PDB file of C-alpha atoms (C1' of nucleotides) in Angstrom:
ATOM      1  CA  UNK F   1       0.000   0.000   0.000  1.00 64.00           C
ATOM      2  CA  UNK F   2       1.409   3.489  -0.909  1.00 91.00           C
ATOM      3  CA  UNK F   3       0.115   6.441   0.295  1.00 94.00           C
ATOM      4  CA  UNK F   4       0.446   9.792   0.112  1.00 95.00           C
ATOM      5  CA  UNK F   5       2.844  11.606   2.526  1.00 93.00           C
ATOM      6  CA  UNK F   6       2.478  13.978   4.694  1.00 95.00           C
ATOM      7  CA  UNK F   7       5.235  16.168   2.811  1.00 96.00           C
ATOM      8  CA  UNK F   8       2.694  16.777  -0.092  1.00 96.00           C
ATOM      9  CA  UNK F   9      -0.431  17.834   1.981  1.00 96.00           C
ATOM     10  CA  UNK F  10       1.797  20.643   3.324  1.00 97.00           C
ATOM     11  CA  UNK F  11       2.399  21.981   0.563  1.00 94.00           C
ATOM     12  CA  UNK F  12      -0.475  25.319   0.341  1.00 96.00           C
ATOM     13  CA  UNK F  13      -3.703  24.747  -1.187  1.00 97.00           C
ATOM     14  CA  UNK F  14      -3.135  25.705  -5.017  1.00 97.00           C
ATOM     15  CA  UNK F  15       0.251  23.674  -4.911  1.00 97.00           C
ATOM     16  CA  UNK F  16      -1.611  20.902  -3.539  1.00 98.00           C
ATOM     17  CA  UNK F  17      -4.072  21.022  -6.200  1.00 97.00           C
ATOM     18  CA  UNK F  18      -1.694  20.031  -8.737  1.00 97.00           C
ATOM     19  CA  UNK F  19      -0.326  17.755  -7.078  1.00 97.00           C
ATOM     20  CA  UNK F  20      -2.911  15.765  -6.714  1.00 98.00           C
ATOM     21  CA  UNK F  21      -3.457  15.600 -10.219  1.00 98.00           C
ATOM     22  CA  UNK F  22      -2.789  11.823 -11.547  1.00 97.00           C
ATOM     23  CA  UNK F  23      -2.945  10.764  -7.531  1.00 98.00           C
ATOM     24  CA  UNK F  24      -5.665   7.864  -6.791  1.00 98.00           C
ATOM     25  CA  UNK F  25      -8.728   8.421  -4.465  1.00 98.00           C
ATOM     26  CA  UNK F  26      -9.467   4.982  -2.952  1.00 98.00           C
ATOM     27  CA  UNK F  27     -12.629   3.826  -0.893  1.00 97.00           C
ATOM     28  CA  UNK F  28     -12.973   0.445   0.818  1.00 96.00           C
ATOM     29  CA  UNK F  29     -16.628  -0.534   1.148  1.00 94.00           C
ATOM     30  CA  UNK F  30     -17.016  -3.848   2.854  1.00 90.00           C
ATOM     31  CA  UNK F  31     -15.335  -6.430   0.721  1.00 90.00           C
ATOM     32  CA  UNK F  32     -15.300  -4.144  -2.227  1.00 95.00           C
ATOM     33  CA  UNK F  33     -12.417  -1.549  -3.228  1.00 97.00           C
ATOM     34  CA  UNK F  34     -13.509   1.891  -5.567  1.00 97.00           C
ATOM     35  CA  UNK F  35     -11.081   4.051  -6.754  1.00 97.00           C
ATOM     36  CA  UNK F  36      -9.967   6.497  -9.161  1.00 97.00           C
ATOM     37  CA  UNK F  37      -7.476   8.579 -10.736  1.00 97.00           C
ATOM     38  CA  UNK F  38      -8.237  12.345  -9.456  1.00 98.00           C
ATOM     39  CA  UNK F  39      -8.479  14.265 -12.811  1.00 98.00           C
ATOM     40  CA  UNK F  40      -9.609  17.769 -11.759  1.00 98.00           C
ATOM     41  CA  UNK F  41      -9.008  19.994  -8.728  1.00 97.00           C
ATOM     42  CA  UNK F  42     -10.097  23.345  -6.787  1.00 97.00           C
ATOM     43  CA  UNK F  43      -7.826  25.568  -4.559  1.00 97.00           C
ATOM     44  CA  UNK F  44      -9.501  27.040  -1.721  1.00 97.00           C
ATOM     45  CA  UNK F  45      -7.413  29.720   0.444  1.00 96.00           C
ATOM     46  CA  UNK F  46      -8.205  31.147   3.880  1.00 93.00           C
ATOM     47  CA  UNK F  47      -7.635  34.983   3.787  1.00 88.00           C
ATOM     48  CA  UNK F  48      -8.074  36.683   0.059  1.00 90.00           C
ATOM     49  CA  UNK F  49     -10.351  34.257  -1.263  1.00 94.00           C
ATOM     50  CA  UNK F  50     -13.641  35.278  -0.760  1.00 93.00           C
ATOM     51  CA  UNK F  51     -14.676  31.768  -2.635  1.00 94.00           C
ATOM     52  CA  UNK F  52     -13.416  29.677   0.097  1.00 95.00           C
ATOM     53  CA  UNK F  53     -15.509  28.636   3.104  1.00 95.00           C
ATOM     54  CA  UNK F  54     -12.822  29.504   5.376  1.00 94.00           C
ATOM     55  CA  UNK F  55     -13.021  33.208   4.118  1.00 93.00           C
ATOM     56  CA  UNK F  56     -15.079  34.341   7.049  1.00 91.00           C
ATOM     57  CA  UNK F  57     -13.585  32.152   9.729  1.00 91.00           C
ATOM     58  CA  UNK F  58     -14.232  28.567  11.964  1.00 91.00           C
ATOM     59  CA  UNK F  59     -17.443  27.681  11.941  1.00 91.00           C
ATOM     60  CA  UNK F  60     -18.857  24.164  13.455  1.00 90.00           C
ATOM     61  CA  UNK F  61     -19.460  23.360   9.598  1.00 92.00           C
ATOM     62  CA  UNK F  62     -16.408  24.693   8.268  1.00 95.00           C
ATOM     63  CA  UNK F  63     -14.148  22.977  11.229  1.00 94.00           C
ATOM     64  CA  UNK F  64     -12.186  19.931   9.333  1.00 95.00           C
ATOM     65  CA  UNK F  65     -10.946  22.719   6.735  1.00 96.00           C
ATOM     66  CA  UNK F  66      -8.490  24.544   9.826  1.00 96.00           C
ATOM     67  CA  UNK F  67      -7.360  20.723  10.527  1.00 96.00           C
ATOM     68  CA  UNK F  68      -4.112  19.397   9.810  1.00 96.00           C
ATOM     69  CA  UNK F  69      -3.073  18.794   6.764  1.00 97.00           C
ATOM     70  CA  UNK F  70      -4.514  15.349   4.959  1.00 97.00           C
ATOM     71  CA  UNK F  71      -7.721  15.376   6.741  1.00 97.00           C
ATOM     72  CA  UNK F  72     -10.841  15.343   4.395  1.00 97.00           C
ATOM     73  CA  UNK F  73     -12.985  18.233   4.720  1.00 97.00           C
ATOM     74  CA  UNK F  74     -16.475  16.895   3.474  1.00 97.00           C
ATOM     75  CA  UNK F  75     -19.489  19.179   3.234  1.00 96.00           C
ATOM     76  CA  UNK F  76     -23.192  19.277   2.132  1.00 95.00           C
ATOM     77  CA  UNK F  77     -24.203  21.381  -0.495  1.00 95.00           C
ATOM     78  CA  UNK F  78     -27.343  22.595  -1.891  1.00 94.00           C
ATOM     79  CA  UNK F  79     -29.233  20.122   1.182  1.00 92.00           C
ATOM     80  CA  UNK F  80     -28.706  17.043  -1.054  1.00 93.00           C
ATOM     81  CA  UNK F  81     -24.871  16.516  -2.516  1.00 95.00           C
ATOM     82  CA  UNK F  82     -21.690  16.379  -0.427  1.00 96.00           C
ATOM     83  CA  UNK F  83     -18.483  17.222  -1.599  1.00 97.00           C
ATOM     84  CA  UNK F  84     -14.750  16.446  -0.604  1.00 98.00           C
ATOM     85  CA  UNK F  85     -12.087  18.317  -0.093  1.00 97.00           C
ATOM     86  CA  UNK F  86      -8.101  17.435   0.985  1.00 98.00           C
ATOM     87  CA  UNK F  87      -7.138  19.879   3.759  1.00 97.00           C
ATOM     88  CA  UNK F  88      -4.050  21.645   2.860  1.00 97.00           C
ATOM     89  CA  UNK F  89      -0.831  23.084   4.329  1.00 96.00           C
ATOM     90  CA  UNK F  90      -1.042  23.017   8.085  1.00 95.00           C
ATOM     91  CA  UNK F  91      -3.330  22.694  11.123  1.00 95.00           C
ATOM     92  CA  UNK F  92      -5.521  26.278  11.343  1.00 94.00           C
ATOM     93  CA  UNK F  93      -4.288  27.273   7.808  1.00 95.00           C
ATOM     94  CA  UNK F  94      -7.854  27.024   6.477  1.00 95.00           C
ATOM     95  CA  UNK F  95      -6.493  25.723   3.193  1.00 96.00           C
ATOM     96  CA  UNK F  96      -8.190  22.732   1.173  1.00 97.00           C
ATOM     97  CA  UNK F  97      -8.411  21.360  -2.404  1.00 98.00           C
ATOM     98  CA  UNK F  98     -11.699  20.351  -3.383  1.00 97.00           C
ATOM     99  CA  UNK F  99     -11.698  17.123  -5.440  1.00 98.00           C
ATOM    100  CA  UNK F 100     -13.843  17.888  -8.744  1.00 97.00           C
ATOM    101  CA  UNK F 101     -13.456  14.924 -11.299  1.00 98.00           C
ATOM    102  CA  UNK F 102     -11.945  11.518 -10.446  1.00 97.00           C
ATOM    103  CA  UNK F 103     -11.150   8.745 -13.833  1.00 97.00           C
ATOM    104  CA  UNK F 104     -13.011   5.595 -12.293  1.00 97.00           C
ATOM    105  CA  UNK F 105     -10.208   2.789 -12.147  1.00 97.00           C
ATOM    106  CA  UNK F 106     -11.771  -0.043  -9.630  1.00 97.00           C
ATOM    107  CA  UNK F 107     -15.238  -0.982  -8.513  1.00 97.00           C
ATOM    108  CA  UNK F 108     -16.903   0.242 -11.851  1.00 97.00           C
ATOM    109  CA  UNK F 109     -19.730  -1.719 -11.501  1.00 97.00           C
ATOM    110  CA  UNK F 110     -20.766  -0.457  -8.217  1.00 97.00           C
ATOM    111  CA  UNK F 111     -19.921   2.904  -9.147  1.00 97.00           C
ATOM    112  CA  UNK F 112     -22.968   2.679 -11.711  1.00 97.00           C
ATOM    113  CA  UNK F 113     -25.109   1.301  -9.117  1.00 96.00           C
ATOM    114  CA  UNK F 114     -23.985   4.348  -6.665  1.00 96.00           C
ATOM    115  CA  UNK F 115     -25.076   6.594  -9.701  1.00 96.00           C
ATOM    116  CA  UNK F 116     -27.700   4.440 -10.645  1.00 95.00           C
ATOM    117  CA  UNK F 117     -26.254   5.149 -14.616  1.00 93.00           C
ATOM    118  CA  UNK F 118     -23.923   3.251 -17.220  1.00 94.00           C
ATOM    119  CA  UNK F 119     -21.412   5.713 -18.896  1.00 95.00           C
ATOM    120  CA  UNK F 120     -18.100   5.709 -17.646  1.00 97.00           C
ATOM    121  CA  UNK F 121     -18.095   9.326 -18.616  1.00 96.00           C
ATOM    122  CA  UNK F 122     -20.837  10.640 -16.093  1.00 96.00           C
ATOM    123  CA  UNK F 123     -19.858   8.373 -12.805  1.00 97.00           C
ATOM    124  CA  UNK F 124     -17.291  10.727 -11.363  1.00 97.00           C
ATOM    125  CA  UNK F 125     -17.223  14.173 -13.475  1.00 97.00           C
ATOM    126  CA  UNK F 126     -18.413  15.880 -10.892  1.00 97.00           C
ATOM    127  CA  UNK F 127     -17.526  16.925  -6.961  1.00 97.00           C
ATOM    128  CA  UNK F 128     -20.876  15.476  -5.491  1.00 97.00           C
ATOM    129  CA  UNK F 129     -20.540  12.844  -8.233  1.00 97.00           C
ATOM    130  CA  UNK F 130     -17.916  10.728  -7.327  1.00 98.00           C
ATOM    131  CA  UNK F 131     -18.725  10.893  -3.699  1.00 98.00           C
ATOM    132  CA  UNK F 132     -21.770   9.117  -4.523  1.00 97.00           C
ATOM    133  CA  UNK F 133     -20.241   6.944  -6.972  1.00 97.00           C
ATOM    134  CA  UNK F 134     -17.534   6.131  -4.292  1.00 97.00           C
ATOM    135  CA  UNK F 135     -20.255   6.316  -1.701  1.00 96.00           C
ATOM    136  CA  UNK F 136     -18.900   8.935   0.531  1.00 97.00           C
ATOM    137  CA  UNK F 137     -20.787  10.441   2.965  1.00 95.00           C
ATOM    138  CA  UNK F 138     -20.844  13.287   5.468  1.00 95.00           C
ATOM    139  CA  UNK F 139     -19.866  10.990   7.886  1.00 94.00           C
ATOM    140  CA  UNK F 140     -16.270  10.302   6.029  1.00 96.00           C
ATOM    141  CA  UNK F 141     -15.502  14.306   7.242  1.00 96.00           C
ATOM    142  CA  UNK F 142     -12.954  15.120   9.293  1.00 96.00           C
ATOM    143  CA  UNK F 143     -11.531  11.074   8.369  1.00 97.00           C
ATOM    144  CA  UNK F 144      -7.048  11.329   7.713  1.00 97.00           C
ATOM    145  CA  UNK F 145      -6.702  10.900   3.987  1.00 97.00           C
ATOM    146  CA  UNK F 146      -2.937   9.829   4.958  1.00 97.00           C
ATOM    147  CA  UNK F 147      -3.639   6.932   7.690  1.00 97.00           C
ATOM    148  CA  UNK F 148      -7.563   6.085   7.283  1.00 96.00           C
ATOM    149  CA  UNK F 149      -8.235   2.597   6.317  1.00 95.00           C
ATOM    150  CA  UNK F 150     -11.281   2.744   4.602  1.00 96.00           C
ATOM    151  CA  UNK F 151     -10.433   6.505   2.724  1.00 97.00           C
ATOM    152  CA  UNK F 152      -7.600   7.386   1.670  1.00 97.00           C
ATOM    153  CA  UNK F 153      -5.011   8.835  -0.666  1.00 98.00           C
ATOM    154  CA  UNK F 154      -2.349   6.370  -2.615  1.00 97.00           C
ATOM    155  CA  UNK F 155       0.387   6.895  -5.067  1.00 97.00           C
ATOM    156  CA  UNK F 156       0.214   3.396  -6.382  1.00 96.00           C
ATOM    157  CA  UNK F 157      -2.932   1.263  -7.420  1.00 94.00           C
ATOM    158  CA  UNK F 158      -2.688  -1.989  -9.282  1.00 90.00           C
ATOM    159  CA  UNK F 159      -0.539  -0.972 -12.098  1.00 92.00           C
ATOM    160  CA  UNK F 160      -1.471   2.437 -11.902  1.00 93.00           C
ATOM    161  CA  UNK F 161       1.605   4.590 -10.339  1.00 95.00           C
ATOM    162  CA  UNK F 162       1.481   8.050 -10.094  1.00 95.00           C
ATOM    163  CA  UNK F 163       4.064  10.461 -11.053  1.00 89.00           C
ATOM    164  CA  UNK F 164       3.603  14.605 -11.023  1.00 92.00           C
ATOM    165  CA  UNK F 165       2.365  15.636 -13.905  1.00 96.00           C
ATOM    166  CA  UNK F 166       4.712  18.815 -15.835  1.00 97.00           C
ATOM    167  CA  UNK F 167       3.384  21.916 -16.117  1.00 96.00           C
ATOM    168  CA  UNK F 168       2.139  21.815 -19.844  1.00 96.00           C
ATOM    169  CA  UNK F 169       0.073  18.665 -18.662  1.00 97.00           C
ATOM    170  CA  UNK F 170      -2.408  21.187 -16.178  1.00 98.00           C
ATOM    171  CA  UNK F 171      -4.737  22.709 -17.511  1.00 97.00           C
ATOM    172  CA  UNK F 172      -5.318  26.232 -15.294  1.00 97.00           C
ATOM    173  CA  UNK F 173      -8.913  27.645 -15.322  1.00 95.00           C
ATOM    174  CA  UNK F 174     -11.136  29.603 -13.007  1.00 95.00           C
ATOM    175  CA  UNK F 175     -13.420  28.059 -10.602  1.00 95.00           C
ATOM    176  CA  UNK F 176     -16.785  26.510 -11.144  1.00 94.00           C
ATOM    177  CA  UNK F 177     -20.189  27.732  -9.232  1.00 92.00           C
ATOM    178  CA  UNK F 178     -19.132  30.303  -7.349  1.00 92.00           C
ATOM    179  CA  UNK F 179     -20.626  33.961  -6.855  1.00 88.00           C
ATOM    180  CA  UNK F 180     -17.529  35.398  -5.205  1.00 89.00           C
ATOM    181  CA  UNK F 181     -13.588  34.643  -6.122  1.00 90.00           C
ATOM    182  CA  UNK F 182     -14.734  33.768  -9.300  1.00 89.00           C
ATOM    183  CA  UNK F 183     -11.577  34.979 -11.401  1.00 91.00           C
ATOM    184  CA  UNK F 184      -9.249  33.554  -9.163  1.00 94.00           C
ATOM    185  CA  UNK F 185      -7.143  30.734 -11.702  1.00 95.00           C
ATOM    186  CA  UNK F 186      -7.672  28.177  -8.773  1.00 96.00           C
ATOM    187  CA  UNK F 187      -9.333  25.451 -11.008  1.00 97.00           C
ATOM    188  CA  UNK F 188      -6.399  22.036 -12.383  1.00 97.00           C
ATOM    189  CA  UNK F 189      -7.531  19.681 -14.926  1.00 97.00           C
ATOM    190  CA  UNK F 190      -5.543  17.178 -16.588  1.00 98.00           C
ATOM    191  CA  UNK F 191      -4.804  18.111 -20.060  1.00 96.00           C
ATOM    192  CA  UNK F 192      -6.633  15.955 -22.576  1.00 95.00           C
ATOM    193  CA  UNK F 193      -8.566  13.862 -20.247  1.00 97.00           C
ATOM    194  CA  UNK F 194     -12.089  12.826 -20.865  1.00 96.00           C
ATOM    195  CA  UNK F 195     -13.355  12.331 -17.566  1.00 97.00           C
ATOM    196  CA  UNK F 196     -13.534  16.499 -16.586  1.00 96.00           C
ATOM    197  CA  UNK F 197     -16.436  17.611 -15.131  1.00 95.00           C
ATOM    198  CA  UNK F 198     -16.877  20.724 -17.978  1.00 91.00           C
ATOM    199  CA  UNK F 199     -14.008  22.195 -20.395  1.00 88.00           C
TER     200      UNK F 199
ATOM    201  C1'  DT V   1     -37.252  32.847  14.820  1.00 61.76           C
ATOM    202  C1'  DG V   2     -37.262  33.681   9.900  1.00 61.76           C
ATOM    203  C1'  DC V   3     -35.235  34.378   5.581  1.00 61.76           C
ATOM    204  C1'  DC V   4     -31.744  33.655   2.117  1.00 61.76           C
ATOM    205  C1'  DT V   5     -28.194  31.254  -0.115  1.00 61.76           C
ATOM    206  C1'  DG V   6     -25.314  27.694  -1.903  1.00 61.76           C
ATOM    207  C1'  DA V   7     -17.742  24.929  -4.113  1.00 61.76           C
ATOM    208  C1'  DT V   8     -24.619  20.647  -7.682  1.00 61.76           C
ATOM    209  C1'  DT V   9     -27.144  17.675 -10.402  1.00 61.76           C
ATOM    210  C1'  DG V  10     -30.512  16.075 -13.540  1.00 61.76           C
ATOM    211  C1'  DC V  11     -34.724  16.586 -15.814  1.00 61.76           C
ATOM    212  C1'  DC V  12     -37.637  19.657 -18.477  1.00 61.76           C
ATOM    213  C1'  DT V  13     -38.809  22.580 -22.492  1.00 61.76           C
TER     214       DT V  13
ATOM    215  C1'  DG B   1     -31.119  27.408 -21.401  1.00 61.76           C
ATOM    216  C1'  DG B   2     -34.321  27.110 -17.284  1.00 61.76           C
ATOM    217  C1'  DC B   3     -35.313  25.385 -12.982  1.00 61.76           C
ATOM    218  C1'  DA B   4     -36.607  22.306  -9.056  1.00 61.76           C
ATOM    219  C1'  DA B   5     -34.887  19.418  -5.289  1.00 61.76           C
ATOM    220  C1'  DT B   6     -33.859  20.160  -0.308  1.00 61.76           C
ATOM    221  C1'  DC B   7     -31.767  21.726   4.083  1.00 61.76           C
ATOM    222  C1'  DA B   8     -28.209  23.513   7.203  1.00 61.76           C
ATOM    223  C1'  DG B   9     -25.349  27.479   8.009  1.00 61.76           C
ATOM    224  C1'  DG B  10     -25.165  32.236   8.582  1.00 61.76           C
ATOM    225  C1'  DC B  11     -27.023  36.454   9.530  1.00 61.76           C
ATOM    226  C1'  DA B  12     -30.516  39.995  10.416  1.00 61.76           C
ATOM    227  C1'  DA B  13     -34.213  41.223  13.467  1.00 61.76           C
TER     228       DA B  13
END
DNA sequence: TGCCTGATTGCCT
DNA sequence: GGCAATCAGGCAA
């Protein structure tokens, strides 16, 4: 098992974000493993990013963002999806990278039964979409991406293996759905992939 | 206590 | 492109 360590998580937020490009998300559900390559990310900064939920302070909601570094910050969002985040940098930083597209890689079968649809394409192009495909749930905040056994964060996965991607393989665009920090260039994609939540 | 809004998604026209 | 679903956090009163 190969995970991710702790030296990357400490890097800030919009580092981090890149980082995690090509990096595999992995959920263990009872006998069954789901995972995937993570294909798009958002920055989220504390101070001078009006976007970010840690813009205004703690909050009892908010609280797993100023945690240390690796922890998953996981939130509901419009009352009915919930969405994941990898807190970033350091413990009361307020720093996290929200995960926004995953490429499905194991348990692709019960992925479509978690979305209840068949395309590869629309299981995990999406930040509340791939926490249902991967069924996590509000309950999986505040879990530590670095050590959990059931959630976690790997460099490796079957013959997967991550390596960082170069600089002409990120894509750098603003961020999606948001009213304020909207022209902030906080948004990664990998370059060419098909499994992006929008272009 | 009450009102408004949201880091979304999917179905409708 | 429009819009409903659905509810907790945040803030005003």
């Amino acid at each position: 098992m190969s995970r991710i360590d702790k030296s990357i998580v400490s890097n800030g937020a919009v580092s981090l974000a890149k980082l995690l490009l090509g990096t595999f998300l992995v959920h263990r559900v009872d006998e069954e493993t789901l995972a995937g390559r993570i294909i798009e990310t958002e920055a989220y900064l504390h101070r001078d990013d009006p976007g970010s939920h840690s813009f205004k302070g703690q909050t009892r909601r908010n609280r797993s963002m100023f945690g240390r570094a690796g922890l998953a910050y996981v939130y509901r969002v419009y009352g009915i999806h919930v969405c994941l985040n990898v807190v970033a940098l350091n413990e009361g930083a307020g720093e996290a990278v929200l995960i926004r597209a995953v490429e499905p890689i194991r348990g692709i079968n019960l992925m479509k039964r978690n979305r209840g649809r068949d395309s590869l394409f629309e299981l995990c192009n999406g930040p509340a979409k791939l926490t249902q495909a991967l069924g996590i749930t509000i309950n999986d905040d505040g879990k530590d991406l670095l050590v959990d056994s059931k959630l976690y964060l790997a460099t490796r996965i079957d013959n997967y293996c991550w390596q960082p991607l170069s600089a002409r393989q990120i894509v750098t665009k603003t961020r999606i759905g948001l009213s304020r920090g909207r022209d902030l260039p906080y948004r990664f994609y990998v370059k060419d992939s098909r499994f992006v939540s929008c272009l």
